């Protein structure tokens, strides 16, 4: 037992420098400029300020007997979005009211704190687990404990507790809505530019190696990179949810200078399909490199055409990322038009390479291998989705 304790303490001591370095790095980034760390710092300061304001109003100005309830409610209701603050405020007030009422009723019926706890706590814990109350449900049991432990179960005490909770909830929501209301657009914009950029790098790497020869290790790296893109698309869906929620009931959306997200969720779904096809392409190249018996590499002419197609597709993805960067800078509209034209040109070149690849598969003897057929199909699906992103639907022959 002593040996295990020493080992645990040693692990803690070794971990402390890493933790301290991480905290210092986050603090430095929060001071240097906008980002998640800065947003977390702002929300933390707002929560602390809301709690102090609620205590000043309830404890100092109102001189309420249970002033603790106001700052308690205020600090937990400065949430990540204004909509979430308002929804949580309703849940919190209902939960605290219910927990207070249950505890006061059991205390009045039993006249014994221990017996009242035995009755009230199971009821409030069950109530707190009701899904409609969300994360605020845990305050039902804690409120009941406060009521019973401090024996504040008279009708006047119950009324004060509910009114002070309502006061703190109003202050917490007001502070979150009126002082730098949170808008979650930065993470969404970053992902919208990052996914096409990373797709372009992957396609370019594949194009550079396919025609000159690649090995299983390279193909495995491509497959892993494509799967990582799928994870980024999942993060993009989450970022869309946060972005949409942060706009609801937010008075700051028209007051603060923010760059709107360029694409809507339906358009970003095309990138989910693109990453799926990239993963399928990488898997097919991996299988053709020898991991799947009877799934040989296509002929060299087919690989040369495929390299051209992938290179043009990479330029389309790169142009989409560059177009997004141009639209971030409102003064660079002319450059945005140039990038749009370049994207259309590269997309046309990819379509031509696709048609040549299909002609080769139909006409050349021995070229209709399973590997070439799979590559043909996934390449065509990839181009269809890229064309949808570019706004010029591709009708394959």
PDB file of C-alpha atoms in Angstrom, residues 161-293:
ATOM      1  CA  UNK A 161     -35.092  31.285  -1.411  1.00  0.00           C
ATOM      2  CA  UNK A 162     -37.174  31.277  -4.603  1.00  0.00           C
ATOM      3  CA  UNK A 163     -37.084  35.082  -4.999  1.00  0.00           C
ATOM      4  CA  UNK A 164     -33.318  35.248  -4.488  1.00  0.00           C
ATOM      5  CA  UNK A 165     -32.787  32.443  -6.977  1.00  0.00           C
ATOM      6  CA  UNK A 166     -34.947  34.297  -9.486  1.00  0.00           C
ATOM      7  CA  UNK A 167     -32.965  37.487  -8.872  1.00  0.00           C
ATOM      8  CA  UNK A 168     -29.643  35.716  -9.438  1.00  0.00           C
ATOM      9  CA  UNK A 169     -30.965  34.044 -12.581  1.00  0.00           C
ATOM     10  CA  UNK A 170     -32.056  37.390 -14.029  1.00  0.00           C
ATOM     11  CA  UNK A 171     -28.672  38.953 -13.269  1.00  0.00           C
ATOM     12  CA  UNK A 172     -26.738  36.022 -14.750  1.00  0.00           C
ATOM     13  CA  UNK A 173     -28.755  36.043 -17.984  1.00  0.00           C
ATOM     14  CA  UNK A 174     -28.570  39.848 -18.270  1.00  0.00           C
ATOM     15  CA  UNK A 175     -24.785  39.923 -17.796  1.00  0.00           C
ATOM     16  CA  UNK A 176     -24.262  37.181 -20.381  1.00  0.00           C
ATOM     17  CA  UNK A 177     -26.600  38.838 -22.897  1.00  0.00           C
ATOM     18  CA  UNK A 178     -25.505  42.460 -22.512  1.00  0.00           C
ATOM     19  CA  UNK A 179     -21.752  42.269 -21.805  1.00  0.00           C
ATOM     20  CA  UNK A 180     -19.841  40.803 -24.765  1.00  0.00           C
ATOM     21  CA  UNK A 181     -22.511  38.186 -25.588  1.00  0.00           C
ATOM     22  CA  UNK A 182     -20.734  35.066 -26.868  1.00  0.00           C
ATOM     23  CA  UNK A 183     -20.791  34.390 -30.619  1.00  0.00           C
ATOM     24  CA  UNK A 184     -19.232  31.101 -31.724  1.00  0.00           C
ATOM     25  CA  UNK A 185     -18.075  31.826 -35.277  1.00  0.00           C
ATOM     26  CA  UNK A 186     -14.291  31.564 -35.075  1.00  0.00           C
ATOM     27  CA  UNK A 187     -14.136  27.774 -34.774  1.00  0.00           C
ATOM     28  CA  UNK A 188     -16.614  27.358 -37.617  1.00  0.00           C
ATOM     29  CA  UNK A 189     -14.674  29.672 -39.942  1.00  0.00           C
ATOM     30  CA  UNK A 190     -11.407  27.914 -39.121  1.00  0.00           C
ATOM     31  CA  UNK A 191     -12.831  24.476 -39.941  1.00  0.00           C
ATOM     32  CA  UNK A 192     -14.495  25.698 -43.134  1.00  0.00           C
ATOM     33  CA  UNK A 193     -11.106  26.815 -44.436  1.00  0.00           C
ATOM     34  CA  UNK A 194      -9.062  24.001 -42.872  1.00  0.00           C
ATOM     35  CA  UNK A 195     -10.959  21.033 -44.357  1.00  0.00           C
ATOM     36  CA  UNK A 196     -10.516  22.014 -48.051  1.00  0.00           C
ATOM     37  CA  UNK A 197      -6.889  22.971 -47.353  1.00  0.00           C
ATOM     38  CA  UNK A 198      -6.101  19.586 -45.803  1.00  0.00           C
ATOM     39  CA  UNK A 199      -8.018  17.833 -48.607  1.00  0.00           C
ATOM     40  CA  UNK A 200      -5.869  19.679 -51.160  1.00  0.00           C
ATOM     41  CA  UNK A 201      -2.664  18.578 -49.424  1.00  0.00           C
ATOM     42  CA  UNK A 202      -3.808  14.953 -49.360  1.00  0.00           C
ATOM     43  CA  UNK A 203      -4.862  14.945 -53.019  1.00  0.00           C
ATOM     44  CA  UNK A 204      -1.607  16.622 -54.053  1.00  0.00           C
ATOM     45  CA  UNK A 205       0.458  14.046 -52.155  1.00  0.00           C
ATOM     46  CA  UNK A 206      -1.489  11.226 -53.757  1.00  0.00           C
ATOM     47  CA  UNK A 207      -1.113  12.748 -57.227  1.00  0.00           C
ATOM     48  CA  UNK A 208       2.663  13.214 -56.831  1.00  0.00           C
ATOM     49  CA  UNK A 209       3.187   9.570 -55.869  1.00  0.00           C
ATOM     50  CA  UNK A 210       0.620   7.618 -57.880  1.00  0.00           C
ATOM     51  CA  UNK A 211       2.302   7.968 -61.285  1.00  0.00           C
ATOM     52  CA  UNK A 212       5.897   7.407 -60.092  1.00  0.00           C
ATOM     53  CA  UNK A 213       5.097   4.562 -57.721  1.00  0.00           C
ATOM     54  CA  UNK A 214       4.118   4.310 -54.088  1.00  0.00           C
ATOM     55  CA  UNK A 215       4.286   1.681 -51.368  1.00  0.00           C
ATOM     56  CA  UNK A 216       1.900   0.272 -48.778  1.00  0.00           C
ATOM     57  CA  UNK A 217       3.205   2.565 -46.051  1.00  0.00           C
ATOM     58  CA  UNK A 218       2.419   5.662 -48.101  1.00  0.00           C
ATOM     59  CA  UNK A 219      -1.060   4.403 -48.908  1.00  0.00           C
ATOM     60  CA  UNK A 220      -1.666   3.661 -45.238  1.00  0.00           C
ATOM     61  CA  UNK A 221      -0.658   7.232 -44.359  1.00  0.00           C
ATOM     62  CA  UNK A 222      -3.117   8.553 -46.970  1.00  0.00           C
ATOM     63  CA  UNK A 223      -5.873   6.430 -45.511  1.00  0.00           C
ATOM     64  CA  UNK A 224      -5.126   7.681 -41.986  1.00  0.00           C
ATOM     65  CA  UNK A 225      -5.104  11.304 -43.209  1.00  0.00           C
ATOM     66  CA  UNK A 226      -8.448  10.809 -44.956  1.00  0.00           C
ATOM     67  CA  UNK A 227      -9.963   9.321 -41.798  1.00  0.00           C
ATOM     68  CA  UNK A 228      -8.688  12.324 -39.832  1.00  0.00           C
ATOM     69  CA  UNK A 229     -10.551  14.548 -42.292  1.00  0.00           C
ATOM     70  CA  UNK A 230     -13.723  12.664 -41.386  1.00  0.00           C
ATOM     71  CA  UNK A 231     -13.110  13.591 -37.749  1.00  0.00           C
ATOM     72  CA  UNK A 232     -12.726  17.226 -38.779  1.00  0.00           C
ATOM     73  CA  UNK A 233     -16.082  17.068 -40.564  1.00  0.00           C
ATOM     74  CA  UNK A 234     -17.671  15.805 -37.334  1.00  0.00           C
ATOM     75  CA  UNK A 235     -16.147  18.793 -35.541  1.00  0.00           C
ATOM     76  CA  UNK A 236     -17.572  21.010 -38.290  1.00  0.00           C
ATOM     77  CA  UNK A 237     -21.087  19.689 -37.627  1.00  0.00           C
ATOM     78  CA  UNK A 238     -20.638  20.461 -33.922  1.00  0.00           C
ATOM     79  CA  UNK A 239     -19.313  23.934 -34.734  1.00  0.00           C
ATOM     80  CA  UNK A 240     -22.389  24.608 -36.878  1.00  0.00           C
ATOM     81  CA  UNK A 241     -24.599  23.692 -33.926  1.00  0.00           C
ATOM     82  CA  UNK A 242     -22.743  26.063 -31.614  1.00  0.00           C
ATOM     83  CA  UNK A 243     -22.807  28.814 -34.233  1.00  0.00           C
ATOM     84  CA  UNK A 244     -26.552  28.565 -34.781  1.00  0.00           C
ATOM     85  CA  UNK A 245     -27.267  28.401 -31.055  1.00  0.00           C
ATOM     86  CA  UNK A 246     -25.049  31.395 -30.312  1.00  0.00           C
ATOM     87  CA  UNK A 247     -27.123  33.536 -32.704  1.00  0.00           C
ATOM     88  CA  UNK A 248     -30.445  32.711 -31.027  1.00  0.00           C
ATOM     89  CA  UNK A 249     -31.754  35.481 -28.756  1.00  0.00           C
ATOM     90  CA  UNK A 250     -28.327  37.161 -28.939  1.00  0.00           C
ATOM     91  CA  UNK A 251     -28.551  40.984 -28.960  1.00  0.00           C
ATOM     92  CA  UNK A 252     -24.867  41.231 -29.791  1.00  0.00           C
ATOM     93  CA  UNK A 253     -25.171  39.661 -33.248  1.00  0.00           C
ATOM     94  CA  UNK A 254     -25.997  43.111 -34.694  1.00  0.00           C
ATOM     95  CA  UNK A 255     -23.800  45.151 -32.339  1.00  0.00           C
ATOM     96  CA  UNK A 256     -20.464  43.353 -32.459  1.00  0.00           C
ATOM     97  CA  UNK A 257     -18.338  43.321 -35.581  1.00  0.00           C
ATOM     98  CA  UNK A 258     -18.093  39.692 -36.665  1.00  0.00           C
ATOM     99  CA  UNK A 259     -17.453  37.971 -39.967  1.00  0.00           C
ATOM    100  CA  UNK A 260     -20.410  35.725 -40.836  1.00  0.00           C
ATOM    101  CA  UNK A 261     -19.867  32.126 -41.772  1.00  0.00           C
ATOM    102  CA  UNK A 262     -19.639  31.864 -45.551  1.00  0.00           C
ATOM    103  CA  UNK A 263     -21.288  28.483 -46.013  1.00  0.00           C
ATOM    104  CA  UNK A 264     -24.457  27.124 -44.516  1.00  0.00           C
ATOM    105  CA  UNK A 265     -24.673  23.644 -43.044  1.00  0.00           C
ATOM    106  CA  UNK A 266     -26.235  22.083 -46.160  1.00  0.00           C
ATOM    107  CA  UNK A 267     -23.295  23.260 -48.284  1.00  0.00           C
ATOM    108  CA  UNK A 268     -20.770  21.941 -45.792  1.00  0.00           C
ATOM    109  CA  UNK A 269     -22.419  18.524 -46.065  1.00  0.00           C
ATOM    110  CA  UNK A 270     -20.765  18.248 -49.490  1.00  0.00           C
ATOM    111  CA  UNK A 271     -17.413  18.257 -47.704  1.00  0.00           C
ATOM    112  CA  UNK A 272     -18.594  15.351 -45.589  1.00  0.00           C
ATOM    113  CA  UNK A 273     -19.196  13.417 -48.832  1.00  0.00           C
ATOM    114  CA  UNK A 274     -15.871  14.614 -50.275  1.00  0.00           C
ATOM    115  CA  UNK A 275     -13.939  13.298 -47.279  1.00  0.00           C
ATOM    116  CA  UNK A 276     -15.831   9.998 -47.541  1.00  0.00           C
ATOM    117  CA  UNK A 277     -14.754   9.639 -51.178  1.00  0.00           C
ATOM    118  CA  UNK A 278     -11.174  10.624 -50.296  1.00  0.00           C
ATOM    119  CA  UNK A 279     -11.104   7.861 -47.690  1.00  0.00           C
ATOM    120  CA  UNK A 280     -12.477   5.382 -50.231  1.00  0.00           C
ATOM    121  CA  UNK A 281      -9.850   6.471 -52.792  1.00  0.00           C
ATOM    122  CA  UNK A 282      -7.048   6.076 -50.272  1.00  0.00           C
ATOM    123  CA  UNK A 283      -8.367   2.673 -49.211  1.00  0.00           C
ATOM    124  CA  UNK A 284      -8.544   1.518 -52.834  1.00  0.00           C
ATOM    125  CA  UNK A 285      -4.950   2.620 -53.478  1.00  0.00           C
ATOM    126  CA  UNK A 286      -3.921   0.844 -50.286  1.00  0.00           C
ATOM    127  CA  UNK A 287      -5.634  -2.368 -51.386  1.00  0.00           C
ATOM    128  CA  UNK A 288      -4.153  -2.089 -54.875  1.00  0.00           C
ATOM    129  CA  UNK A 289      -0.651  -1.770 -53.385  1.00  0.00           C
ATOM    130  CA  UNK A 290      -0.843  -5.363 -52.183  1.00  0.00           C
ATOM    131  CA  UNK A 291      -3.048  -5.576 -49.129  1.00  0.00           C
ATOM    132  CA  UNK A 292      -5.881  -7.258 -51.047  1.00  0.00           C
ATOM    133  CA  UNK A 293      -5.204 -10.312 -53.265  1.00  0.00           C
TER     134      UNK A 293
END
